[in-house]
GROMACS .gro file of C-alpha atoms in nm:
model
  190
    1MET     CA    1   6.687  -3.565   1.254
    2LEU     CA    2   6.353  -3.619   1.082
    3ILE     CA    3   6.034  -3.436   1.177
    4ASP     CA    4   5.702  -3.561   1.042
    5LEU     CA    5   5.496  -3.256   0.946
    6SER     CA    6   5.196  -3.465   0.840
    7LEU     CA    7   4.885  -3.490   1.050
    8PRO     CA    8   4.814  -3.841   1.176
    9LEU     CA    9   4.464  -3.929   1.058
   10ASN     CA   10   4.194  -4.125   1.231
   11LEU     CA   11   3.861  -4.081   1.058
   12ALA     CA   12   3.679  -4.156   1.384
   13GLN     CA   13   3.800  -3.818   1.519
   14PHE     CA   14   3.615  -3.625   1.245
   15SER     CA   15   3.277  -3.467   1.306
   16GLY     CA   16   3.018  -3.342   1.062
   17GLY     CA   17   2.840  -3.666   0.983
   18GLU     CA   18   2.939  -3.976   0.790
   19ASP     CA   19   2.843  -3.838   0.446
   20TYR     CA   20   3.037  -3.516   0.503
   21VAL     CA   21   3.349  -3.701   0.620
   22ARG     CA   22   3.328  -3.944   0.327
   23LYS     CA   23   3.304  -3.653   0.082
   24ILE     CA   24   3.614  -3.483   0.230
   25VAL     CA   25   3.818  -3.805   0.233
   26GLU     CA   26   3.714  -3.918  -0.115
   27ALA     CA   27   3.806  -3.578  -0.261
   28GLY     CA   28   4.153  -3.593  -0.101
   29HIS     CA   29   4.102  -3.300   0.135
   30ALA     CA   30   4.145  -3.478   0.469
   31GLY     CA   31   4.458  -3.417   0.671
   32THR     CA   32   4.780  -3.285   0.520
   33HIS     CA   33   4.720  -3.214   0.152
   34PHE     CA   34   4.722  -2.952  -0.117
   35ASP     CA   35   4.448  -2.859  -0.359
   36VAL     CA   36   4.551  -2.967  -0.708
   37MET     CA   37   4.355  -2.692  -0.885
   38ASP     CA   38   4.372  -2.877  -1.223
   39LYS     CA   39   4.754  -2.885  -1.216
   40THR     CA   40   5.022  -3.151  -1.172
   41PHE     CA   41   5.261  -3.154  -0.879
   42PRO     CA   42   5.613  -3.107  -1.022
   43LEU     CA   43   5.872  -3.363  -0.916
   44GLU     CA   44   6.115  -3.075  -0.857
   45SER     CA   45   5.900  -2.983  -0.557
   46PHE     CA   46   5.958  -3.320  -0.388
   47ARG     CA   47   6.268  -3.179  -0.213
   48THR     CA   48   6.291  -2.812  -0.115
   49ASN     CA   49   6.491  -2.595   0.120
   50GLY     CA   50   6.270  -2.509   0.414
   51LYS     CA   51   6.208  -2.180   0.588
   52VAL     CA   52   5.964  -2.119   0.871
   53VAL     CA   53   5.807  -1.805   1.011
   54ASP     CA   54   5.602  -1.762   1.329
   55ILE     CA   55   5.283  -1.564   1.268
   56SER     CA   56   5.092  -1.706   1.565
   57HIS     CA   57   5.087  -1.363   1.730
   58ILE     CA   58   4.898  -1.208   1.436
   59ARG     CA   59   4.530  -1.267   1.507
   60ASP     CA   60   4.348  -0.940   1.435
   61ARG     CA   61   4.474  -0.852   1.086
   62GLU     CA   62   4.617  -0.995   0.766
   63VAL     CA   63   4.983  -1.098   0.744
   64GLU     CA   64   5.161  -0.831   0.542
   65ILE     CA   65   5.488  -0.848   0.348
   66ALA     CA   66   5.660  -0.652   0.627
   67ASP     CA   67   5.579  -0.938   0.868
   68ILE     CA   68   5.784  -1.186   0.665
   69ALA     CA   69   6.039  -0.964   0.487
   70HIS     CA   70   6.310  -1.075   0.734
   71VAL     CA   71   6.292  -1.435   0.604
   72PRO     CA   72   6.573  -1.485   0.347
   73LEU     CA   73   6.382  -1.656   0.066
   74GLN     CA   74   6.544  -1.814  -0.235
   75SER     CA   75   6.387  -1.946  -0.551
   76GLY     CA   76   6.269  -2.303  -0.497
   77ASP     CA   77   6.213  -2.273  -0.119
   78ILE     CA   78   5.914  -2.380   0.083
   79LEU     CA   79   5.797  -2.121   0.333
   80ILE     CA   80   5.605  -2.273   0.621
   81PHE     CA   81   5.383  -2.056   0.838
   82TYR     CA   82   5.332  -2.139   1.204
   83THR     CA   83   4.987  -2.009   1.295
   84GLY     CA   84   4.941  -2.230   1.600
   85TRP     CA   85   4.585  -2.319   1.497
   86VAL     CA   86   4.630  -2.697   1.476
   87ASP     CA   87   4.806  -2.694   1.816
   88GLU     CA   88   4.543  -2.470   1.973
   89LEU     CA   89   4.222  -2.614   1.826
   90GLY     CA   90   4.314  -2.962   1.708
   91TYR     CA   91   4.231  -3.088   1.360
   92ASP     CA   92   3.869  -3.163   1.278
   93THR     CA   93   3.689  -3.128   0.946
   94ALA     CA   94   3.373  -2.968   1.093
   95HIS     CA   95   3.517  -2.772   1.384
   96ASP     CA   96   3.616  -2.407   1.425
   97TYR     CA   97   3.954  -2.518   1.294
   98VAL     CA   98   3.830  -2.522   0.932
   99LYS     CA   99   3.742  -2.152   0.960
  100LYS     CA  100   4.095  -2.057   1.068
  101SER     CA  101   4.372  -1.969   0.828
  102ALA     CA  102   4.704  -1.790   0.807
  103GLU     CA  103   4.521  -1.477   0.678
  104LEU     CA  104   4.790  -1.383   0.427
  105ALA     CA  105   4.718  -1.058   0.244
  106ASP     CA  106   4.687  -1.085  -0.133
  107ALA     CA  107   5.005  -0.879  -0.168
  108THR     CA  108   5.189  -1.124   0.060
  109VAL     CA  109   5.084  -1.421  -0.153
  110ALA     CA  110   5.193  -1.237  -0.469
  111TYR     CA  111   5.526  -1.152  -0.301
  112LEU     CA  112   5.590  -1.521  -0.223
  113VAL     CA  113   5.513  -1.619  -0.581
  114ASP     CA  114   5.738  -1.339  -0.711
  115GLN     CA  115   6.019  -1.462  -0.482
  116GLY     CA  116   6.001  -1.801  -0.654
  117VAL     CA  117   5.889  -2.019  -0.365
  118ARG     CA  118   5.777  -2.362  -0.482
  119LEU     CA  119   5.556  -2.443  -0.187
  120ILE     CA  120   5.374  -2.258   0.088
  121GLY     CA  121   5.295  -2.461   0.398
  122VAL     CA  122   5.058  -2.384   0.683
  123ASP     CA  123   4.940  -2.551   1.004
  124ALA     CA  124   4.586  -2.433   0.934
  125ALA     CA  125   4.304  -2.501   0.688
  126GLY     CA  126   4.443  -2.253   0.436
  127VAL     CA  127   4.637  -1.933   0.380
  128GLN     CA  128   4.331  -1.711   0.343
  129LYS     CA  129   3.976  -1.701   0.477
  130PRO     CA  130   3.742  -1.978   0.356
  131LYS     CA  131   3.563  -1.750   0.108
  132LYS     CA  132   3.898  -1.680  -0.066
  133HIS     CA  133   4.045  -2.030  -0.024
  134ALA     CA  134   3.984  -2.165  -0.375
  135ALA     CA  135   4.085  -1.841  -0.546
  136VAL     CA  136   4.423  -1.816  -0.370
  137ASP     CA  137   4.496  -2.185  -0.429
  138GLN     CA  138   4.417  -2.137  -0.800
  139TYR     CA  139   4.626  -1.818  -0.821
  140CYS     CA  140   4.927  -2.002  -0.679
  141ALA     CA  141   4.878  -2.324  -0.879
  142ASP     CA  142   4.849  -2.126  -1.203
  143ARG     CA  143   5.199  -1.998  -1.124
  144GLY     CA  144   5.346  -2.337  -1.031
  145VAL     CA  145   5.318  -2.292  -0.653
  146PHE     CA  146   5.118  -2.526  -0.428
  147ILE     CA  147   4.985  -2.458  -0.081
  148ILE     CA  148   5.021  -2.747   0.165
  149GLU     CA  149   4.746  -2.730   0.425
  150ASN     CA  150   4.704  -2.886   0.769
  151LEU     CA  151   5.070  -2.935   0.859
  152ASN     CA  152   5.161  -3.066   1.203
  153ASN     CA  153   5.461  -3.024   1.436
  154VAL     CA  154   5.550  -2.688   1.279
  155LYS     CA  155   5.640  -2.543   1.620
  156ARG     CA  156   5.933  -2.786   1.631
  157LEU     CA  157   6.079  -2.619   1.322
  158LEU     CA  158   6.092  -2.284   1.504
  159ALA     CA  159   6.348  -2.425   1.748
  160LEU     CA  160   6.589  -2.542   1.478
  161SER     CA  161   6.924  -2.369   1.462
  162SER     CA  162   7.031  -2.521   1.131
  163PRO     CA  163   6.881  -2.524   0.782
  164PHE     CA  164   6.631  -2.793   0.699
  165THR     CA  165   6.511  -2.975   0.389
  166VAL     CA  166   6.147  -3.059   0.330
  167TYR     CA  167   6.032  -3.367   0.140
  168THR     CA  168   5.676  -3.361   0.007
  169ALA     CA  169   5.533  -3.680  -0.139
  170PRO     CA  170   5.175  -3.648  -0.265
  171LEU     CA  171   4.974  -3.937  -0.398
  172SER     CA  172   5.000  -3.970  -0.775
  173ARG     CA  173   4.628  -3.942  -0.847
  174THR     CA  174   4.454  -3.755  -1.125
  175ASP     CA  175   4.098  -3.814  -1.006
  176LEU     CA  176   4.114  -3.606  -0.685
  177SER     CA  177   4.076  -3.234  -0.630
  178GLY     CA  178   4.308  -3.255  -0.327
  179LEU     CA  179   4.625  -3.460  -0.299
  180PRO     CA  180   4.700  -3.609   0.041
  181CYS     CA  181   5.072  -3.595   0.107
  182ARG     CA  182   5.338  -3.694   0.353
  183VAL     CA  183   5.564  -3.405   0.448
  184ILE     CA  184   5.894  -3.467   0.628
  185ALA     CA  185   6.152  -3.211   0.741
  186GLU     CA  186   6.515  -3.320   0.772
  187THR     CA  187   6.779  -3.129   0.964
  188ARG     CA  188   7.133  -3.201   1.074
  189THR     CA  189   7.049  -3.088   1.428
  190ALA     CA  190   7.046  -3.380   1.670
   0.00000   0.00000   0.00000
């Protein structure tokens, strides 16, 4: 079974004015994407073993290592966080949605990098608050880890009883600061 984790895009649904929307789209930051942070997406990250964790109940504090320590991570995995924000608020580039994130603590991000994950996915605008967004993306990219933002259908992964593989196919562009990508999960569950 295949699950499309990419947000379907229709630029007419975006608010914030035509110039603002054009700027977001032209930079590659609309919809499902990751921030390149002056790095190159490694082909080895095209296919990864997927893990998912539900953090939608954590709203009043940062996500700590203890909240995810039960997830059996292996080097090369993608860990996808279900925050519930895209389901709850809907995706819009100038809406409250862009202010919402997974709120991962710095120590949690460092833990994921130390565990050897290749990718971190989230159904929100980022893994930390907007004021820390660029810094955490750069920290991860400098260590060969990319954060995929604005995933969709993540709740469906929570119901899977078998392992799943994630395929991430970003555009091969060197002139963008964000790389739009298609993200597909594959599982043997029917």
